[in-house]
Coordinates of C-alpha atoms in Angstrom, one line a residue:
M1 CA 38.1 112.1 165.5
A2 CA 34.8 112.3 163.6
P3 CA 35.0 110.6 160.1
L4 CA 35.4 113.1 157.3
K5 CA 32.5 113.9 155.3
T6 CA 32.5 112.6 151.7
K7 CA 33.0 116.1 150.1
Q8 CA 35.9 116.8 152.4
L9 CA 37.5 113.5 151.6
I10 CA 37.2 114.1 147.9
S11 CA 38.7 117.6 148.3
L12 CA 41.6 116.2 150.3
I13 CA 42.2 113.5 147.6
C14 CA 42.1 116.1 144.9
F15 CA 44.5 118.3 146.8
L16 CA 46.9 115.5 147.4
S17 CA 46.7 114.4 143.8
A18 CA 47.3 118.0 142.5
A19 CA 50.3 118.3 144.8
A20 CA 51.7 115.0 143.6
C21 CA 51.2 116.1 140.0
I22 CA 52.9 119.5 140.6
A23 CA 55.8 117.7 142.3
L24 CA 56.0 115.2 139.4
V25 CA 56.0 118.0 136.8
Y26 CA 58.6 119.9 138.8
N27 CA 60.8 116.9 139.1
I28 CA 60.4 116.1 135.4
H29 CA 61.3 119.7 134.6
R30 CA 64.3 119.4 136.8
C31 CA 65.3 116.2 135.1
N32 CA 64.9 117.8 131.7
L33 CA 67.0 120.7 132.8
L34 CA 69.6 118.3 134.2
L35 CA 69.6 116.3 131.0
E36 CA 70.0 119.5 128.9
L37 CA 72.8 120.6 131.1
L38 CA 74.5 117.2 130.8
K39 CA 73.9 117.2 127.1
T40 CA 75.4 120.8 126.8
Q41 CA 78.4 119.8 128.9
Q42 CA 78.9 116.7 126.8
Q43 CA 78.7 118.8 123.6
I44 CA 81.3 121.3 125.0
A45 CA 83.5 118.6 126.2
C46 CA 83.1 116.9 122.8
S47 CA 84.2 120.0 121.0
Q48 CA 87.2 120.4 123.3
K49 CA 88.3 116.9 122.5
T50 CA 88.4 117.4 118.8
T51 CA 91.4 118.7 116.8
I52 CA 91.4 121.0 113.9
V53 CA 91.7 119.3 110.6
N54 CA 94.7 120.3 108.5
S55 CA 94.3 117.8 105.6
T56 CA 92.6 118.7 102.4
I57 CA 90.3 115.8 102.1
T58 CA 88.6 114.4 105.3
A59 CA 86.3 111.3 105.3
L60 CA 83.4 111.5 107.7
N61 CA 83.2 108.2 109.5
G62 CA 80.0 106.3 109.1
T63 CA 79.0 108.3 106.0
R64 CA 79.6 108.5 102.3
T65 CA 80.8 112.1 102.7
F66 CA 84.2 113.8 102.4
V67 CA 84.8 117.3 103.5
I68 CA 87.3 119.6 101.8
A69 CA 87.0 122.9 103.7
A70 CA 84.5 125.3 105.4
Y71 CA 83.9 128.9 104.3
Y72 CA 81.9 131.8 105.7
D73 CA 79.5 133.1 103.0
N74 CA 77.3 136.1 103.7
R75 CA 76.5 137.1 100.1
S76 CA 72.8 136.3 100.5
T77 CA 72.5 135.2 104.1
N78 CA 74.9 134.4 106.9
L79 CA 75.8 130.8 106.5
V80 CA 78.8 128.4 106.6
R81 CA 79.3 126.7 103.2
I82 CA 81.3 123.5 103.4
I83 CA 82.7 122.2 100.1
G84 CA 82.4 118.4 100.0
I85 CA 82.2 115.2 98.0
V86 CA 79.0 113.2 98.7
H87 CA 77.5 110.0 97.3
H88 CA 74.3 111.0 95.5
E89 CA 72.4 108.3 97.5
E90 CA 73.7 109.4 100.9
T91 CA 70.9 108.8 103.4
K92 CA 72.5 110.1 106.6
D93 CA 71.8 113.7 107.7
L94 CA 74.6 115.9 108.7
Y95 CA 74.7 118.5 111.5
C96 CA 76.9 121.5 112.1
W97 CA 78.0 121.9 115.7
F98 CA 78.9 125.5 116.4
Q99 CA 80.6 126.5 119.6
C100 CA 79.7 130.1 120.2
R101 CA 82.4 132.0 122.0
S102 CA 80.0 134.9 122.7
K103 CA 77.5 132.6 124.4
N104 CA 79.5 131.3 127.3
S105 CA 80.7 128.4 125.0
N106 CA 77.2 127.2 124.3
V107 CA 76.9 124.8 121.4
S108 CA 74.4 125.4 118.6
I109 CA 73.5 122.4 116.6
I110 CA 72.0 123.0 113.1
K111 CA 70.9 120.4 110.6
A112 CA 72.8 120.9 107.3
H113 CA 71.2 121.2 103.9
I114 CA 73.2 119.1 101.3
D115 CA 73.1 120.8 97.9
M116 CA 74.4 118.4 95.3
H117 CA 75.9 120.2 92.2
S118 CA 73.9 119.4 89.1
D119 CA 77.0 118.3 87.1
R120 CA 78.1 114.8 88.2
F121 CA 78.5 113.2 84.8
G122 CA 77.1 109.9 85.9
F123 CA 79.5 109.2 88.7
P124 CA 78.1 108.0 92.1
Y125 CA 80.0 110.7 94.0
G126 CA 79.8 114.4 93.2
T127 CA 80.6 117.9 94.5
A128 CA 78.2 119.2 97.1
D129 CA 77.7 122.2 99.3
I130 CA 76.9 121.4 102.9
L131 CA 75.1 124.5 104.1
C132 CA 74.4 125.5 107.6
P133 CA 72.8 128.9 108.6
E134 CA 75.0 130.7 111.1
P135 CA 73.5 131.0 114.6
V136 CA 72.5 134.5 115.6
D137 CA 75.0 136.4 117.7
C138 CA 77.4 133.6 117.6
D139 CA 81.1 134.4 117.4
L140 CA 82.3 131.5 115.3
K141 CA 85.8 130.3 114.4
Y142 CA 85.3 126.5 113.9
V143 CA 82.6 124.1 112.9
L144 CA 82.3 120.5 113.8
I145 CA 80.6 118.2 111.2
H146 CA 78.6 115.3 112.8
W147 CA 76.1 112.8 111.5
S148 CA 74.1 113.1 114.8
R149 CA 72.7 115.8 117.1
E150 CA 74.2 114.0 120.0
G151 CA 76.5 111.2 121.0
D152 CA 80.2 110.6 121.2
C153 CA 82.1 112.8 118.8
E154 CA 85.6 112.5 120.1
H155 CA 86.8 111.5 116.7
I156 CA 84.6 113.8 114.6
P157 CA 86.6 116.4 112.7
M158 CA 86.5 120.1 113.3
F159 CA 87.2 122.7 110.6
E160 CA 88.3 126.3 110.7
I161 CA 85.8 128.6 109.1
R162 CA 87.7 130.5 106.4
N163 CA 86.9 133.9 104.9
R164 CA 85.6 135.1 108.2
H165 CA 87.6 138.3 108.1
P166 CA 88.3 139.2 104.4
E167 CA 91.5 141.1 103.7
A168 CA 92.3 143.5 100.9
L169 CA 92.8 141.7 97.5
S170 CA 96.4 140.8 97.0
A171 CA 96.3 139.8 93.4
N172 CA 94.6 140.8 90.2
F173 CA 94.7 137.4 88.5
T174 CA 95.1 133.9 90.1
L175 CA 95.2 130.7 88.0
C176 CA 93.4 127.6 89.4
I177 CA 94.8 124.4 88.0
S178 CA 92.9 121.2 88.8
T179 CA 94.1 118.6 89.0
M180 CA 97.8 117.4 88.5
F181 CA 97.7 113.6 88.4
G182 CA 98.9 110.5 86.5
N183 CA 102.6 111.1 87.3
Y184 CA 102.3 114.3 85.3
S185 CA 105.6 114.9 83.5
N186 CA 104.9 117.5 80.7
V187 CA 107.6 119.8 82.2
L188 CA 108.3 121.9 79.1
Q189 CA 104.7 122.9 78.5
F190 CA 104.1 123.5 82.2
V191 CA 107.0 125.9 82.4
Q192 CA 106.0 127.6 79.2
S193 CA 102.4 128.0 80.6
V194 CA 103.5 129.5 83.9
E195 CA 106.0 131.9 82.3
M196 CA 103.4 132.9 79.7
Y197 CA 100.9 133.6 82.4
K198 CA 103.4 135.7 84.3
V199 CA 104.0 137.8 81.2
L200 CA 100.2 138.1 80.9
G201 CA 99.9 139.4 84.5
V202 CA 99.0 136.3 86.6
Q203 CA 100.4 136.7 90.1
R204 CA 99.4 133.4 91.7
V205 CA 99.0 129.8 90.5
V206 CA 97.1 127.3 92.7
I207 CA 97.7 123.7 91.8
Y208 CA 95.7 120.8 93.3
K209 CA 98.3 118.1 93.1
S210 CA 97.8 114.3 93.3
D211 CA 101.1 113.2 91.9
C212 CA 103.7 114.1 89.3
S213 CA 107.2 113.0 88.1
P214 CA 110.4 113.7 90.1
L215 CA 111.5 116.4 87.6
M216 CA 108.1 118.0 87.8
E217 CA 108.5 118.1 91.6
R218 CA 111.7 120.1 91.1
V219 CA 109.9 122.5 88.8
L220 CA 107.2 123.0 91.5
H221 CA 109.8 123.5 94.2
H222 CA 111.4 126.2 92.0
Y223 CA 108.1 128.1 91.7
L224 CA 107.3 127.6 95.4
L225 CA 110.5 129.3 96.3
E226 CA 109.7 132.0 93.8
G227 CA 106.4 132.5 95.6
I228 CA 104.0 132.4 92.6
V229 CA 102.8 128.8 93.1
E230 CA 100.7 127.4 95.9
I231 CA 100.3 123.6 96.1
V232 CA 97.1 122.1 97.6
P233 CA 97.7 118.4 98.3
W234 CA 94.9 116.4 96.6
P235 CA 95.2 112.7 97.7
I236 CA 91.7 111.9 96.3
A237 CA 92.8 108.4 95.1
S238 CA 93.5 107.4 98.7
H239 CA 89.8 107.9 99.4
L240 CA 87.9 106.9 96.3
K241 CA 88.3 105.1 93.0
V242 CA 88.8 107.9 90.6
S243 CA 88.5 108.1 86.8
K244 CA 90.9 109.8 84.3
R245 CA 87.9 110.6 82.1
W246 CA 85.2 113.1 82.6
H247 CA 82.2 110.8 82.2
Y248 CA 81.2 107.6 83.9
D249 CA 80.4 105.8 80.6
F250 CA 84.1 106.1 79.5
V251 CA 85.8 104.8 82.6
P252 CA 83.4 103.8 85.5
A253 CA 84.6 104.8 88.9
D254 CA 83.4 106.5 92.1
L255 CA 84.4 110.0 91.0
G256 CA 85.3 111.6 87.7
Y257 CA 88.6 113.2 86.6
Y258 CA 90.3 113.0 90.0
G259 CA 87.7 115.3 91.6
Q260 CA 88.4 118.2 89.3
L261 CA 85.0 119.8 89.9
T262 CA 85.4 119.8 93.6
A263 CA 88.9 121.3 93.3
L264 CA 87.6 124.1 91.1
N265 CA 84.9 125.0 93.5
D266 CA 87.2 124.9 96.5
C267 CA 89.7 127.1 94.5
I268 CA 86.9 129.7 94.1
Y269 CA 86.2 130.0 97.8
R270 CA 89.9 129.6 98.9
N271 CA 90.8 132.7 96.8
M272 CA 87.5 134.6 97.0
Y273 CA 89.1 137.5 98.9
H274 CA 92.6 137.2 97.7
S275 CA 92.2 137.7 94.0
R276 CA 90.1 140.0 91.8
Y277 CA 89.8 137.4 89.1
L278 CA 90.3 133.7 88.8
L279 CA 91.3 131.8 85.6
L280 CA 89.7 128.3 85.7
V281 CA 91.8 126.3 83.2
D282 CA 93.6 123.0 82.7
I283 CA 97.4 122.6 82.7
D284 CA 97.6 122.4 78.8
E285 CA 95.5 125.6 78.3
M286 CA 96.3 129.3 78.1
I287 CA 93.9 132.2 77.9
I288 CA 95.5 134.7 75.5
S289 CA 94.5 138.2 74.6
L290 CA 94.5 138.9 70.9
K291 CA 94.1 142.7 71.0
S292 CA 96.0 143.5 74.1
R293 CA 99.4 142.7 75.4
D294 CA 98.2 141.4 78.8
L295 CA 95.1 140.3 80.7
K296 CA 94.7 143.5 82.6
S297 CA 94.2 145.5 79.4
M298 CA 91.9 142.9 78.0
M299 CA 89.7 142.8 81.1
A300 CA 89.6 146.6 81.2
H301 CA 88.1 146.5 77.7
L302 CA 85.7 143.7 78.5
E303 CA 84.5 145.4 81.7
D304 CA 83.1 148.2 79.6
R305 CA 80.2 145.8 78.8
G306 CA 78.7 146.2 82.2
D307 CA 79.3 146.6 86.0
N308 CA 77.8 143.3 87.1
I309 CA 79.7 140.8 84.9
A310 CA 80.7 137.7 86.9
V311 CA 81.9 135.3 84.2
F312 CA 83.8 135.7 80.9
Y313 CA 83.8 132.6 78.7
F314 CA 86.7 132.0 76.3
E315 CA 86.2 129.8 73.2
N316 CA 88.4 126.7 73.1
V317 CA 90.8 126.8 70.1
V318 CA 92.5 123.6 69.4
F319 CA 96.1 123.7 68.2
R320 CA 97.1 120.2 67.1
F321 CA 100.1 118.8 68.8
D322 CA 100.6 116.2 66.0
V323 CA 101.3 119.0 63.4
F324 CA 104.7 120.8 63.8
D325 CA 106.4 124.0 62.8
Y326 CA 110.2 124.0 63.6
T327 CA 110.8 127.7 63.5
F328 CA 111.4 127.7 67.2
N329 CA 113.4 124.5 67.7
I330 CA 115.3 125.6 70.8
S331 CA 118.4 123.4 71.4
A332 CA 118.5 124.3 75.1
W333 CA 115.2 122.6 75.5
G334 CA 116.1 119.4 73.7
G335 CA 116.4 117.1 76.7
V336 CA 113.3 118.4 78.6
P337 CA 110.2 116.2 78.5
G338 CA 107.0 117.8 77.2
T339 CA 105.4 119.8 74.5
N340 CA 106.9 123.0 73.0
V341 CA 103.8 125.1 72.3
L342 CA 105.7 127.4 70.0
Q343 CA 105.9 124.5 67.5
H344 CA 102.2 124.0 67.3
I345 CA 100.6 126.9 65.4
Y346 CA 98.1 125.0 63.3
R347 CA 94.6 125.2 64.6
E348 CA 91.3 123.8 63.8
P349 CA 88.6 126.1 62.3
H350 CA 86.0 127.7 64.6
R351 CA 82.7 125.9 64.7
E352 CA 79.6 127.6 66.1
D353 CA 78.1 124.3 67.2
R354 CA 81.2 123.6 69.4
K355 CA 81.5 127.0 70.9
S356 CA 80.6 125.9 74.4
K357 CA 82.6 122.6 74.1
G358 CA 85.8 122.9 75.9
R359 CA 85.5 126.6 76.7
K360 CA 87.0 127.9 79.9
M361 CA 86.5 131.1 81.9
I362 CA 87.8 134.0 83.9
I363 CA 85.5 134.7 86.8
N364 CA 84.9 137.2 89.6
P365 CA 84.9 134.7 92.5
R366 CA 82.8 136.9 94.7
K367 CA 79.9 136.5 92.3
V368 CA 80.1 132.8 91.5
I369 CA 78.4 130.3 93.8
Q370 CA 78.9 127.0 92.0
T371 CA 80.9 126.1 88.9
S372 CA 81.4 123.2 86.5
V373 CA 84.3 122.7 84.1
H374 CA 83.0 124.6 81.1
N375 CA 80.2 126.7 82.6
V376 CA 79.1 128.1 85.9
L377 CA 76.1 126.5 87.6
H378 CA 75.0 129.2 90.0
V379 CA 76.0 132.8 89.7
S380 CA 74.9 136.2 91.0
G381 CA 76.0 138.3 88.0
D382 CA 76.0 138.6 84.3
I383 CA 77.9 136.3 81.8
V384 CA 79.8 137.4 78.7
S385 CA 81.0 135.2 75.9
V386 CA 84.3 136.8 74.7
P387 CA 84.5 137.2 70.9
H388 CA 87.3 135.0 69.5
N389 CA 89.0 138.0 68.0
T390 CA 89.4 139.5 71.5
G391 CA 90.7 136.5 73.5
V392 CA 90.8 132.7 73.1
L393 CA 91.7 129.6 75.0
F394 CA 94.9 128.4 73.4
H395 CA 94.6 124.6 73.8
C396 CA 97.5 122.4 72.5
R397 CA 96.1 118.9 72.3
K398 CA 95.1 116.0 70.1
Q399 CA 92.5 116.6 67.3
Y400 CA 89.1 117.8 68.3
Q401 CA 87.5 117.4 64.9
P402 CA 88.8 114.0 63.7
N403 CA 87.6 114.4 60.1
L404 CA 89.8 117.3 59.4
T405 CA 92.8 117.0 57.1
I406 CA 96.0 118.9 57.7
D407 CA 95.1 121.1 54.7
S408 CA 91.9 122.2 56.6
L409 CA 93.9 123.7 59.5
F410 CA 94.7 127.4 59.8
K411 CA 98.2 128.7 60.5
D412 CA 97.9 131.0 63.6
T413 CA 101.1 132.5 65.0
T414 CA 99.4 134.5 67.8
V415 CA 101.5 132.8 70.4
W416 CA 104.7 133.9 68.6
K417 CA 104.3 137.5 69.6
Y418 CA 105.5 136.4 73.0
S419 CA 108.3 134.2 71.7
T420 CA 111.3 136.4 72.5
T421 CA 110.2 136.9 76.1
L422 CA 109.0 133.4 76.5
I423 CA 112.2 131.8 75.2
H424 CA 114.3 133.9 77.5
R425 CA 112.2 133.1 80.6
V426 CA 111.8 129.4 80.0
T427 CA 115.5 128.9 79.3
N428 CA 116.4 130.6 82.6
V429 CA 114.0 128.4 84.6
L430 CA 115.4 125.3 83.0
K431 CA 118.9 126.3 83.7
N432 CA 118.1 126.8 87.4
L433 CA 116.9 123.2 87.5

C-alpha cells in the first residue's frame, strides 16, 4: 500500500480523535446518568428506611438543631415551615428531602432557609423557622430533614406535613398555655382558670407540659376525659439546659423559660385551622371582658374596629397575691393546694410606661407568622390595643411595682361577677377528684 499523504494522515488522526472524544463524552454522560440514577435510588431507598417522628422534640444528629413539627404554609407562597430550636451560631446547612408521590417517587432536595426569631433574650438557642419552598407539582405528605444533599440518612427523621388539608374551624376560642414545668402544683388556681375560661367561651385548652405534681396529673386527666384539654408532651429539659427565667442574665442556660417561645409558635400553627382565635397566656393569667359577659360578645365589639385585625393586646393588670380579702373563703377548697383568685381583688394602678410590659394577646392564627411572649414579631394584619375598660389580663402574682404600699392599691371586684358560677363549677371538679 502506498504511504498516506500527510494531509490524509492528519485527517485520519483528527477523525479518530474526534471519535474518541465523542465516545468519551458519551461514556461520561452515561456515567453521570448512572450516578444520578443510583443517587435517586439511594434517596428513595433512604426515605423508605426512615420512620415518621411522633415525638414533640426531635434532635437532628450532628447539628445544634431541634425540630418540633412541620406545617404547610401557603399564605404568601407555597412552602413548608418547620418550627424548630436552633443554636444562633449553627453553621451546618439543612436540607428538605421531599418524596413526590406525583413524580414517580422522585426525591426533590431543597436547601432550607433558617429564619431565627428576633426575640432570644440572650440565650444561645432560640426559636427558628426552617423554611423550604415546596417543589412544583409535588404531592407531599412528609418531609425529611437532613444536613446534607446526599449520604446515608437511614436514621434521619421524617415528619408529617400538617395543615395540608385544612378543615372547617371547630372552635371559636382556644387557649395556648406554655409551658407547665417545675413540678407545677397550683391546682386550685388552675381549676379556677379553666372553669373561668369555659364560662367565657373557651372550647379548647392546649398545654405544653414538662412536668407537674401527682395531684395536678389527676386534674389534667379529668379535663382530658372531659375533652377540653389537649396535652402536648414537652420534654425540653431532656435535650437542653433550660432556665426558669426569661432572660439569660438572670439564670444562664441554653434556652429560656423552658422553651416557652417555641411552644407558643407551635401552638399557633398546630391550631391554625382548628380555632378562630387563640389566647396566648400563662397559667396564672385570665383575659376577662369588662363590658361583656363572655369573649364572643367582647370580640364582636372589637371586630368593629376593622376587618383585617390580627392581634388584640390586653394590658396586664397585677392583682397582688400577698394581699387578701376573705369574702369568698370556701371551706370545700381548704385542703387544695394553690391560690384562690377570688381572694385577691387588690390591684396595682395602671401605668402608661408599663402598658406593654406583661401584656398578652388574642390572635387570629391565620394572620400571625411569628410571635414572642408579649408581642407578635411578624404579622399580616392590623394590631389593636384593647382599652383597659373593655378587657384586661387578670394576673394574680407577686408585686410588679415594688415601691407601692397597700394603701396605693385599688379594690377591683371584677372577677366577683363570676363568683357564683365559678364556685359551683370548681367545687364540682374538686369533688370528682
